[in-house]
Each structure stands twice: as C-alpha cells, then as structure tokens.
PDB file of C-alpha atoms in Angstrom:
ATOM      1  CA  MET A   1     -49.133  22.133 123.802  1.00 45.00           C
ATOM      2  CA  ASN A   2     -51.023  25.582 124.739  1.00 48.00           C
ATOM      3  CA  PHE A   3     -52.796  27.138 121.813  1.00 45.00           C
ATOM      4  CA  ASN A   4     -52.210  31.091 121.639  1.00 48.00           C
ATOM      5  CA  PRO A   5     -54.362  32.627 118.894  1.00 46.00           C
ATOM      6  CA  ASP A   6     -52.329  35.818 118.830  1.00 47.00           C
ATOM      7  CA  GLN A   7     -49.197  33.626 118.151  1.00 46.00           C
ATOM      8  CA  TRP A   8     -51.299  31.970 115.500  1.00 38.00           C
ATOM      9  CA  LYS A   9     -52.195  35.270 113.710  1.00 43.00           C
ATOM     10  CA  LEU A  10     -48.426  36.175 113.568  1.00 41.00           C
ATOM     11  CA  ARG A  11     -47.276  33.270 112.186  1.00 45.00           C
ATOM     12  CA  SER A  12     -50.181  33.344 109.636  1.00 41.00           C
ATOM     13  CA  ARG A  13     -49.225  36.888 108.635  1.00 44.00           C
ATOM     14  CA  LEU A  14     -45.445  35.933 108.374  1.00 39.00           C
ATOM     15  CA  THR A  15     -46.390  32.795 106.159  1.00 40.00           C
ATOM     16  CA  SER A  16     -48.846  35.198 103.883  1.00 42.00           C
ATOM     17  CA  LYS A  17     -45.689  37.476 103.302  1.00 43.00           C
ATOM     18  CA  LEU A  18     -43.414  34.619 102.503  1.00 40.00           C
ATOM     19  CA  LEU A  19     -45.806  33.359  99.981  1.00 40.00           C
ATOM     20  CA  LEU A  20     -46.321  36.719  98.342  1.00 40.00           C
ATOM     21  CA  ALA A  21     -42.448  37.631  98.003  1.00 47.00           C
ATOM     22  CA  PRO A  22     -41.505  35.201  95.414  1.00 49.00           C
ATOM     23  CA  THR A  23     -45.022  36.411  93.320  1.00 51.00           C
ATOM     24  CA  LEU A  24     -43.896  40.100  93.665  1.00 52.00           C
ATOM     25  CA  LEU A  25     -40.365  39.457  92.724  1.00 51.00           C
ATOM     26  CA  ALA A  26     -41.499  37.756  89.668  1.00 50.00           C
ATOM     27  CA  VAL A  27     -44.010  40.810  88.777  1.00 47.00           C
ATOM     28  CA  LEU A  28     -41.466  43.222  89.611  1.00 53.00           C
ATOM     29  CA  ILE A  29     -38.843  41.071  87.012  1.00 50.00           C
ATOM     30  CA  ALA A  30     -41.472  41.152  84.383  1.00 50.00           C
ATOM     31  CA  LEU A  31     -41.984  44.981  84.604  1.00 53.00           C
ATOM     32  CA  VAL A  32     -38.334  45.567  84.311  1.00 45.00           C
ATOM     33  CA  SER A  33     -38.208  43.351  81.366  1.00 48.00           C
ATOM     34  CA  LEU A  34     -41.057  44.900  79.539  1.00 46.00           C
ATOM     35  CA  LEU A  35     -39.469  48.600  80.423  1.00 46.00           C
ATOM     36  CA  LEU A  36     -36.107  47.262  78.971  1.00 43.00           C
ATOM     37  CA  SER A  37     -37.856  45.829  75.787  1.00 41.00           C
ATOM     38  CA  LEU A  38     -39.604  49.133  75.183  1.00 41.00           C
ATOM     39  CA  VAL A  39     -36.286  51.095  75.717  1.00 38.00           C
ATOM     40  CA  PHE A  40     -33.931  48.743  73.730  1.00 37.00           C
ATOM     41  CA  THR A  41     -36.274  47.201  70.996  1.00 36.00           C
ATOM     42  CA  PRO A  42     -36.650  50.426  69.024  1.00 36.00           C
ATOM     43  CA  LEU A  43     -32.789  51.158  69.671  1.00 33.00           C
ATOM     44  CA  ALA A  44     -32.007  47.877  68.170  1.00 35.00           C
ATOM     45  CA  VAL A  45     -34.296  48.164  64.989  1.00 33.00           C
ATOM     46  CA  ALA A  46     -32.796  51.859  64.640  1.00 34.00           C
ATOM     47  CA  GLN A  47     -29.297  50.555  64.929  1.00 35.00           C
ATOM     48  CA  ARG A  48     -30.141  47.849  62.313  1.00 38.00           C
ATOM     49  CA  SER A  49     -31.596  50.268  59.905  1.00 38.00           C
ATOM     50  CA  GLN A  50     -28.696  52.394  60.279  1.00 40.00           C
ATOM     51  CA  SER A  51     -26.197  49.562  59.666  1.00 45.00           C
ATOM     52  CA  VAL A  52     -28.093  49.205  56.379  1.00 46.00           C
ATOM     53  CA  GLN A  53     -28.119  52.827  55.559  1.00 57.00           C
ATOM     54  CA  ARG A  54     -24.409  53.451  56.442  1.00 79.00           C
ATOM     55  CA  ILE A  55     -21.934  52.930  54.076  1.00 87.00           C
ATOM     56  CA  GLN A  56     -18.550  51.141  55.098  1.00 89.00           C
ATOM     57  CA  PRO A  57     -15.302  53.136  54.362  1.00 94.00           C
ATOM     58  CA  GLU A  58     -14.216  50.355  52.201  1.00 95.00           C
ATOM     59  CA  ALA A  59     -17.349  50.236  50.378  1.00 95.00           C
ATOM     60  CA  GLN A  60     -17.296  54.001  50.029  1.00 96.00           C
ATOM     61  CA  ILE A  61     -13.827  53.744  48.495  1.00 96.00           C
ATOM     62  CA  LEU A  62     -15.059  51.147  46.008  1.00 97.00           C
ATOM     63  CA  LEU A  63     -18.275  53.301  45.206  1.00 97.00           C
ATOM     64  CA  ASP A  64     -16.222  56.372  44.408  1.00 97.00           C
ATOM     65  CA  ALA A  65     -13.742  54.475  42.136  1.00 97.00           C
ATOM     66  CA  ALA A  66     -16.692  52.984  40.307  1.00 97.00           C
ATOM     67  CA  ASN A  67     -18.338  56.432  39.604  1.00 97.00           C
ATOM     68  CA  ARG A  68     -14.730  57.924  38.719  1.00 97.00           C
ATOM     69  CA  SER A  69     -14.453  55.284  36.102  1.00 97.00           C
ATOM     70  CA  ARG A  70     -17.838  55.668  34.851  1.00 97.00           C
ATOM     71  CA  ALA A  71     -17.388  59.578  34.580  1.00 98.00           C
ATOM     72  CA  GLU A  72     -14.369  58.804  32.511  1.00 97.00           C
ATOM     73  CA  ALA A  73     -16.345  56.844  30.019  1.00 97.00           C
ATOM     74  CA  GLY A  74     -19.110  59.273  29.927  1.00 97.00           C
ATOM     75  CA  LEU A  75     -21.712  57.437  32.092  1.00 97.00           C
ATOM     76  CA  ASN A  76     -23.901  58.514  34.845  1.00 95.00           C
ATOM     77  CA  PRO A  77     -22.798  57.963  38.469  1.00 97.00           C
ATOM     78  CA  LEU A  78     -24.366  55.110  40.353  1.00 96.00           C
ATOM     79  CA  THR A  79     -26.618  55.594  43.575  1.00 94.00           C
ATOM     80  CA  TRP A  80     -26.489  54.137  46.607  1.00 95.00           C
ATOM     81  CA  ASP A  81     -29.001  51.342  47.363  1.00 92.00           C
ATOM     82  CA  PRO A  82     -29.316  50.162  50.838  1.00 92.00           C
ATOM     83  CA  ALA A  83     -31.442  47.121  49.643  1.00 90.00           C
ATOM     84  CA  LEU A  84     -28.658  45.853  47.283  1.00 93.00           C
ATOM     85  CA  ALA A  85     -26.185  46.535  49.915  1.00 94.00           C
ATOM     86  CA  ALA A  86     -27.939  44.456  52.454  1.00 92.00           C
ATOM     87  CA  ALA A  87     -28.224  41.668  49.673  1.00 91.00           C
ATOM     88  CA  ALA A  88     -24.525  42.133  48.924  1.00 93.00           C
ATOM     89  CA  ARG A  89     -23.633  41.832  52.544  1.00 93.00           C
ATOM     90  CA  GLN A  90     -25.181  38.575  53.262  1.00 90.00           C
ATOM     91  CA  HIS A  91     -23.528  37.273  50.355  1.00 90.00           C
ATOM     92  CA  CYS A  92     -20.105  38.609  51.171  1.00 92.00           C
ATOM     93  CA  LEU A  93     -20.549  37.054  54.733  1.00 91.00           C
ATOM     94  CA  ARG A  94     -21.225  33.912  53.329  1.00 89.00           C
ATOM     95  CA  MET A  95     -18.329  33.913  51.075  1.00 86.00           C
ATOM     96  CA  ALA A  96     -15.789  34.992  53.812  1.00 88.00           C
ATOM     97  CA  ALA A  97     -17.045  32.248  56.099  1.00 88.00           C
ATOM     98  CA  GLU A  98     -16.854  29.647  53.246  1.00 84.00           C
ATOM     99  CA  GLY A  99     -13.556  30.770  51.610  1.00 74.00           C
ATOM    100  CA  PRO A 100     -14.014  30.535  47.785  1.00 72.00           C
ATOM    101  CA  ILE A 101     -15.699  33.320  45.816  1.00 73.00           C
ATOM    102  CA  SER A 102     -18.564  32.714  43.862  1.00 72.00           C
ATOM    103  CA  HIS A 103     -22.077  34.162  42.760  1.00 76.00           C
ATOM    104  CA  GLN A 104     -24.017  31.438  44.457  1.00 73.00           C
ATOM    105  CA  SER A 105     -23.170  28.964  47.408  1.00 66.00           C
ATOM    106  CA  ALA A 106     -24.720  25.523  47.144  1.00 65.00           C
ATOM    107  CA  ASP A 107     -27.730  26.184  49.113  1.00 71.00           C
ATOM    108  CA  GLU A 108     -28.056  29.921  48.626  1.00 71.00           C
ATOM    109  CA  PRO A 109     -30.789  31.787  46.805  1.00 77.00           C
ATOM    110  CA  ASP A 110     -29.390  33.021  43.430  1.00 82.00           C
ATOM    111  CA  LEU A 111     -28.623  36.727  42.948  1.00 85.00           C
ATOM    112  CA  THR A 112     -32.206  37.952  41.788  1.00 80.00           C
ATOM    113  CA  THR A 113     -34.009  36.088  44.373  1.00 82.00           C
ATOM    114  CA  ARG A 114     -31.859  37.140  47.256  1.00 83.00           C
ATOM    115  CA  THR A 115     -31.733  40.869  46.024  1.00 83.00           C
ATOM    116  CA  ALA A 116     -35.514  41.041  45.789  1.00 80.00           C
ATOM    117  CA  HIS A 117     -36.045  39.709  49.135  1.00 81.00           C
ATOM    118  CA  ALA A 118     -33.898  42.322  50.490  1.00 84.00           C
ATOM    119  CA  GLY A 119     -36.520  44.777  49.048  1.00 79.00           C
ATOM    120  CA  ALA A 120     -34.689  45.593  45.627  1.00 81.00           C
ATOM    121  CA  HIS A 121     -37.120  46.435  42.745  1.00 80.00           C
ATOM    122  CA  PHE A 122     -35.287  46.409  39.144  1.00 85.00           C
ATOM    123  CA  SER A 123     -35.319  45.239  35.567  1.00 82.00           C
ATOM    124  CA  LEU A 124     -31.617  44.419  35.395  1.00 87.00           C
ATOM    125  CA  ILE A 125     -29.383  42.864  37.950  1.00 90.00           C
ATOM    126  CA  GLU A 126     -25.631  42.096  37.878  1.00 92.00           C
ATOM    127  CA  GLU A 127     -23.112  41.178  40.471  1.00 93.00           C
ATOM    128  CA  ASN A 128     -19.336  41.663  40.769  1.00 94.00           C
ATOM    129  CA  VAL A 129     -17.192  39.498  43.459  1.00 93.00           C
ATOM    130  CA  ALA A 130     -13.551  39.742  44.632  1.00 93.00           C
ATOM    131  CA  VAL A 131     -11.036  38.750  47.119  1.00 93.00           C
ATOM    132  CA  ALA A 132      -7.934  41.111  47.676  1.00 94.00           C
ATOM    133  CA  ALA A 133      -5.843  43.118  50.089  1.00 95.00           C
ATOM    134  CA  THR A 134      -7.258  46.552  49.849  1.00 96.00           C
ATOM    135  CA  PRO A 135     -10.391  48.094  48.053  1.00 96.00           C
ATOM    136  CA  GLU A 136      -8.297  49.786  45.563  1.00 97.00           C
ATOM    137  CA  ARG A 137      -6.917  46.360  44.376  1.00 97.00           C
ATOM    138  CA  VAL A 138     -10.509  44.946  44.246  1.00 96.00           C
ATOM    139  CA  HIS A 139     -11.469  47.934  41.801  1.00 97.00           C
ATOM    140  CA  THR A 140      -8.287  47.461  39.593  1.00 97.00           C
ATOM    141  CA  LEU A 141      -9.200  43.859  39.115  1.00 96.00           C
ATOM    142  CA  TRP A 142     -12.591  44.364  38.164  1.00 96.00           C
ATOM    143  CA  MET A 143     -11.650  47.072  35.729  1.00 97.00           C
ATOM    144  CA  HIS A 144      -8.872  44.575  34.021  1.00 97.00           C
ATOM    145  CA  SER A 145     -11.541  41.785  33.658  1.00 94.00           C
ATOM    146  CA  LYS A 146     -13.811  42.020  30.711  1.00 95.00           C
ATOM    147  CA  GLY A 147     -17.074  40.600  32.240  1.00 93.00           C
ATOM    148  CA  HIS A 148     -16.603  42.566  35.527  1.00 96.00           C
ATOM    149  CA  ARG A 149     -15.709  45.785  33.732  1.00 95.00           C
ATOM    150  CA  GLU A 150     -18.695  45.586  31.475  1.00 96.00           C
ATOM    151  CA  ASN A 151     -20.981  45.120  34.691  1.00 95.00           C
ATOM    152  CA  LEU A 152     -19.438  48.100  36.438  1.00 96.00           C
ATOM    153  CA  LEU A 153     -19.507  50.399  33.172  1.00 97.00           C
ATOM    154  CA  ASN A 154     -23.126  49.183  31.967  1.00 97.00           C
ATOM    155  CA  PRO A 155     -24.788  52.339  31.058  1.00 96.00           C
ATOM    156  CA  GLN A 156     -28.368  50.651  32.006  1.00 92.00           C
ATOM    157  CA  ILE A 157     -27.557  50.339  35.608  1.00 93.00           C
ATOM    158  CA  ASN A 158     -28.338  53.199  37.857  1.00 93.00           C
ATOM    159  CA  ARG A 159     -28.029  51.865  41.507  1.00 94.00           C
ATOM    160  CA  VAL A 160     -25.378  49.846  43.398  1.00 95.00           C
ATOM    161  CA  GLY A 161     -25.015  48.264  46.777  1.00 95.00           C
ATOM    162  CA  ILE A 162     -21.422  47.238  47.976  1.00 96.00           C
ATOM    163  CA  ALA A 163     -20.253  45.055  50.868  1.00 95.00           C
ATOM    164  CA  VAL A 164     -16.628  44.374  52.130  1.00 96.00           C
ATOM    165  CA  VAL A 165     -15.835  41.716  54.776  1.00 94.00           C
ATOM    166  CA  ALA A 166     -12.295  41.357  56.331  1.00 93.00           C
ATOM    167  CA  SER A 167     -11.516  37.572  56.619  1.00 90.00           C
ATOM    168  CA  ARG A 168      -8.339  35.424  56.780  1.00 87.00           C
ATOM    169  CA  GLY A 169      -6.158  38.570  56.365  1.00 89.00           C
ATOM    170  CA  THR A 170      -7.691  39.826  53.074  1.00 92.00           C
ATOM    171  CA  LEU A 171     -10.852  41.539  51.734  1.00 94.00           C
ATOM    172  CA  TYR A 172     -13.998  39.710  50.471  1.00 94.00           C
ATOM    173  CA  ALA A 173     -15.912  42.279  48.267  1.00 95.00           C
ATOM    174  CA  VAL A 174     -19.365  42.160  46.756  1.00 95.00           C
ATOM    175  CA  ALA A 175     -21.290  44.797  44.279  1.00 95.00           C
ATOM    176  CA  ASP A 176     -24.709  44.217  43.295  1.00 95.00           C
ATOM    177  CA  TYR A 177     -25.568  46.562  40.387  1.00 95.00           C
ATOM    178  CA  ALA A 178     -29.249  47.172  39.215  1.00 92.00           C
ATOM    179  CA  HIS A 179     -31.304  49.246  37.120  1.00 89.00           C
ATOM    180  CA  SER A 180     -33.963  50.465  39.747  1.00 84.00           C
ATOM    181  CA  VAL A 181     -37.472  50.620  38.903  1.00 79.00           C
ATOM    182  CA  GLU A 182     -40.115  52.498  40.690  1.00 78.00           C
ATOM    183  CA  THR A 183     -43.198  50.431  41.892  1.00 78.00           C
ATOM    184  CA  LEU A 184     -46.486  51.940  40.510  1.00 83.00           C
ATOM    185  CA  SER A 185     -49.983  51.664  40.908  1.00 86.00           C
ATOM    186  CA  HIS A 186     -52.080  50.666  37.892  1.00 90.00           C
ATOM    187  CA  ALA A 187     -53.631  54.328  37.858  1.00 91.00           C
ATOM    188  CA  GLN A 188     -50.065  55.769  38.140  1.00 91.00           C
ATOM    189  CA  ILE A 189     -49.003  53.595  35.155  1.00 91.00           C
ATOM    190  CA  GLU A 190     -51.764  54.594  32.967  1.00 94.00           C
ATOM    191  CA  GLU A 191     -51.594  58.300  34.018  1.00 95.00           C
ATOM    192  CA  THR A 192     -47.952  57.963  32.908  1.00 94.00           C
ATOM    193  CA  VAL A 193     -48.562  56.578  29.514  1.00 95.00           C
ATOM    194  CA  ALA A 194     -51.589  59.061  28.932  1.00 96.00           C
ATOM    195  CA  ARG A 195     -48.951  62.128  29.405  1.00 96.00           C
ATOM    196  CA  LEU A 196     -47.246  60.767  26.533  1.00 96.00           C
ATOM    197  CA  ILE A 197     -50.270  60.253  24.383  1.00 96.00           C
ATOM    198  CA  ARG A 198     -51.792  63.560  24.888  1.00 96.00           C
ATOM    199  CA  PRO A 199     -48.987  65.663  22.946  1.00 95.00           C
ATOM    200  CA  THR A 200     -49.971  63.848  20.035  1.00 95.00           C
ATOM    201  CA  GLY A 201     -53.597  65.306  19.938  1.00 95.00           C
ATOM    202  CA  ILE A 202     -55.476  62.178  20.935  1.00 96.00           C
ATOM    203  CA  SER A 203     -57.843  62.367  23.773  1.00 96.00           C
ATOM    204  CA  ILE A 204     -57.667  59.981  26.705  1.00 96.00           C
ATOM    205  CA  LEU A 205     -60.899  58.083  27.579  1.00 95.00           C
ATOM    206  CA  GLU A 206     -61.919  58.121  31.151  1.00 93.00           C
ATOM    207  CA  SER A 207     -63.017  54.321  31.081  1.00 91.00           C
ATOM    208  CA  LYS A 208     -60.350  52.050  31.583  1.00 91.00           C
ATOM    209  CA  GLU A 209     -62.557  48.974  32.233  1.00 90.00           C
ATOM    210  CA  VAL A 210     -61.961  47.510  28.494  1.00 90.00           C
ATOM    211  CA  ALA A 211     -58.407  48.487  28.144  1.00 93.00           C
ATOM    212  CA  ARG A 212     -57.484  46.707  31.486  1.00 92.00           C
ATOM    213  CA  ARG A 213     -59.484  43.604  30.807  1.00 89.00           C
ATOM    214  CA  TYR A 214     -57.741  43.450  27.267  1.00 91.00           C
ATOM    215  CA  CYS A 215     -54.194  43.925  28.958  1.00 90.00           C
ATOM    216  CA  GLY A 216     -54.946  40.871  31.265  1.00 85.00           C
ATOM    217  CA  ASN A 217     -56.059  38.397  28.765  1.00 81.00           C
ATOM    218  CA  ASP A 218     -56.288  37.584  24.964  1.00 62.00           C
ATOM    219  CA  GLU A 219     -59.984  38.629  24.907  1.00 67.00           C
ATOM    220  CA  HIS A 220     -61.195  39.804  21.563  1.00 70.00           C
ATOM    221  CA  ILE A 221     -63.215  43.004  21.677  1.00 74.00           C
ATOM    222  CA  HIS A 222     -66.306  43.074  19.462  1.00 67.00           C
ATOM    223  CA  GLY A 223     -69.004  45.622  18.732  1.00 62.00           C
ATOM    224  CA  PRO A 224     -69.934  48.617  17.248  1.00 66.00           C
ATOM    225  CA  ASN A 225     -67.556  50.553  19.523  1.00 79.00           C
ATOM    226  CA  SER A 226     -64.567  48.305  19.082  1.00 86.00           C
ATOM    227  CA  PRO A 227     -61.303  50.026  18.677  1.00 91.00           C
ATOM    228  CA  GLY A 228     -59.474  50.562  15.504  1.00 91.00           C
ATOM    229  CA  PHE A 229     -56.113  49.246  16.848  1.00 93.00           C
ATOM    230  CA  LEU A 230     -55.277  47.467  20.060  1.00 93.00           C
ATOM    231  CA  MET A 231     -51.646  47.044  21.295  1.00 94.00           C
ATOM    232  CA  ARG A 232     -50.169  45.366  24.430  1.00 92.00           C
ATOM    233  CA  TRP A 233     -46.730  45.350  25.535  1.00 90.00           C
ATOM    234  CA  GLN A 234     -44.563  45.023  28.646  1.00 84.00           C
ATOM    235  CA  SER A 235     -41.563  47.293  29.642  1.00 82.00           C
ATOM    236  CA  ALA A 236     -39.618  48.323  32.710  1.00 76.00           C
ATOM    237  CA  ASN A 237     -39.399  51.862  31.185  1.00 79.00           C
ATOM    238  CA  LEU A 238     -42.403  54.436  30.810  1.00 86.00           C
ATOM    239  CA  ASP A 239     -40.193  57.072  29.102  1.00 87.00           C
ATOM    240  CA  LYS A 240     -41.278  56.499  25.752  1.00 91.00           C
ATOM    241  CA  LEU A 241     -44.215  54.772  23.671  1.00 94.00           C
ATOM    242  CA  PRO A 242     -43.337  51.969  21.243  1.00 93.00           C
ATOM    243  CA  ASP A 243     -42.553  52.677  17.519  1.00 94.00           C
ATOM    244  CA  ALA A 244     -45.453  50.851  16.530  1.00 94.00           C
ATOM    245  CA  LEU A 245     -47.751  52.796  18.674  1.00 95.00           C
ATOM    246  CA  LEU A 246     -46.538  56.096  17.514  1.00 95.00           C
ATOM    247  CA  ARG A 247     -46.866  55.029  13.778  1.00 95.00           C
ATOM    248  CA  ARG A 248     -50.230  54.180  14.112  1.00 95.00           C
ATOM    249  CA  ILE A 249     -51.111  57.440  15.873  1.00 95.00           C
ATOM    250  CA  ALA A 250     -49.317  59.216  13.063  1.00 95.00           C
ATOM    251  CA  THR A 251     -51.693  57.982  10.436  1.00 95.00           C
ATOM    252  CA  GLY A 252     -54.374  60.423  11.636  1.00 94.00           C
ATOM    253  CA  ARG A 253     -57.224  57.918  12.046  1.00 95.00           C
ATOM    254  CA  TYR A 254     -57.838  57.915  15.511  1.00 95.00           C
ATOM    255  CA  HIS A 255     -59.131  60.526  17.766  1.00 95.00           C
ATOM    256  CA  SER A 256     -59.181  58.926  21.136  1.00 96.00           C
ATOM    257  CA  ALA A 257     -57.298  56.190  23.471  1.00 96.00           C
ATOM    258  CA  ALA A 258     -58.096  53.946  26.100  1.00 95.00           C
ATOM    259  CA  ILE A 259     -55.096  52.694  28.362  1.00 96.00           C
ATOM    260  CA  GLY A 260     -55.092  49.918  30.815  1.00 94.00           C
ATOM    261  CA  SER A 261     -52.440  48.507  33.204  1.00 92.00           C
ATOM    262  CA  CYS A 262     -52.321  44.877  34.354  1.00 88.00           C
ATOM    263  CA  HIS A 263     -50.011  42.686  36.233  1.00 79.00           C
ATOM    264  CA  PRO A 264     -47.066  41.582  34.197  1.00 66.00           C
ATOM    265  CA  GLN A 265     -47.463  38.032  32.602  1.00 56.00           C
ATOM    266  CA  GLY A 266     -44.511  35.512  32.520  1.00 49.00           C
ATOM    267  CA  THR A 267     -41.977  37.388  34.461  1.00 46.00           C
ATOM    268  CA  GLU A 268     -40.166  36.334  37.793  1.00 50.00           C
ATOM    269  CA  ASP A 269     -41.636  38.302  40.922  1.00 52.00           C
ATOM    270  CA  SER A 270     -38.008  39.477  41.424  1.00 53.00           C
ATOM    271  CA  PHE A 271     -38.229  41.818  38.462  1.00 61.00           C
ATOM    272  CA  THR A 272     -40.498  44.726  38.066  1.00 70.00           C
ATOM    273  CA  ALA A 273     -42.079  45.452  34.839  1.00 74.00           C
ATOM    274  CA  TYR A 274     -45.137  47.327  33.472  1.00 85.00           C
ATOM    275  CA  ASN A 275     -47.908  45.717  31.523  1.00 87.00           C
ATOM    276  CA  ILE A 276     -49.913  48.139  29.450  1.00 93.00           C
ATOM    277  CA  ALA A 277     -52.727  48.049  26.798  1.00 94.00           C
ATOM    278  CA  VAL A 278     -53.661  50.881  24.714  1.00 96.00           C
ATOM    279  CA  LEU A 279     -56.726  50.873  22.662  1.00 95.00           C
ATOM    280  CA  LEU A 280     -57.187  53.640  19.828  1.00 95.00           C
ATOM    281  CA  TYR A 281     -60.591  54.534  18.506  1.00 94.00           C
TER     282      TYR A 281
END
C-alpha cells in the first residue's frame, strides 16, 4: 500500500473534527441548560411566592364571611397571613389525600410546629377544619360548632391563613388563626419598655448590662449601687407595664430604671415572647 501524506493529513483533520463534535455538542447543551435555568428559576420562585401571597377565591369567601361575623360581634377584622396560609394548605392537601379530617395526621407535625416552620410568629395559635360542598357551608358549620365558633370569634386573634382543596366531589377547608407577634431585637424591646416608663417621671439608665444579666438568670445583685426593686416578666405584648411594676413606681421612692431583655426561658421555639427585666433605683 502506497503512503500519501496529503491523504493522511486529510483523514487526521476529519478524525479531529469528529472527535471535537461530541465535545462541542456537550458544551452547547450545558450552556443552553444554564441559560434556561437563569431564565426560568427566578420565574418559578416568583410563581411559588405569588401562589402563597394570592388568595384562592374559596378562601377569600371564607375570609370575608369570618370578618363579617367578627364585625357583627364587635371584633376587629382578621388580616391575611401568607405563612399561616402556607401551613394551612399543606395540612389541607394532606387531609384531602387521606380522606378524614383532623388537626394532625399520624406522622405530621403538630399545629404549632408546622405553622412555625412556615414562618409564622405568634403568641396564640388555633385551627378550624371542615369538609363541605361550598365555602359558605363551611362557614355555617364553623359558626354552629361551639369550639370552631370560639376560635373564629376569639378577640385575641388578629391573623388568619385559609386553604381550600377540592377532592372526591367536596371541599376540604383549613383555617389557621393566630395572634401575630412582631420579632424584635433586644434593643427594640428595651426601647419599647422605656417608652412606657418615661411618662412616669423615671429616668432610663444608659447601661443595660446588669439588667440583661439579671433577666437571663437568677443572679442576685449586691453592692452599694444595688437596685431597690427588681422585676422580671415574660409577655407576648409590650403595650403596657405589669401592675406590680406600676405600683412600685407609684410609691415615688425610685428615680431611675435599668431595662434589660433576654431570650425567653421555658417557651417553645414556635411561640414568640419577650423576656424583660426592670431594675428600679
């Protein structure tokens, strides 16, 4: 066989092109996949976010009916809460898939855990469940059941999330009610309490170290500059001072106060509460 260098170079170039073709194809596929992910991933995230924010027509009917009933009872309306709605929907889907209605399936987290995992912050949590042909019938059932009516008309709740799922020719409904609590930093908590104390004429000390330390443990404070009165309390509301503290301030024996906040003791992570200490001097 005769050897032709020109023919060998031609075959070599063809072989190189054939070897490069799959590599180039793989690179192109990877680039296309990357571009598609950049385009569609934010869209998918946005759609999931909108689905949580958007209220179902059936849920809107139940929300409107609840607020009408609360208005008739002289109560404030409930505000829609996307986190509660997300938790309600997960539970509602579970009920619709399994059939019977309940507040907790066999291997499902309890109400406080699943609402907390959905991002809700609260000091009180309640739930209504029902199965009926229409949203209007669901509301009627709740209003004619003592426990469900008490939940819906509870004056302490201020937020609600509702989910409705159609299955087996009927509607499954879940409403999660809560008293929403704002998550505040220690500094914000201390300033809120300070605003309640200042109108009494008591001056607020800048140093918070001793009050924070007393808030967090049972340490006794001794020394020449020890406070004349110490008080620790835990609450989900920062709209008023405890009566015992107000009575002490009213004696006129104190001129200044140190305020400290710390992490709540003895509460479940799913509940939001404020732990506060006030030292009067």
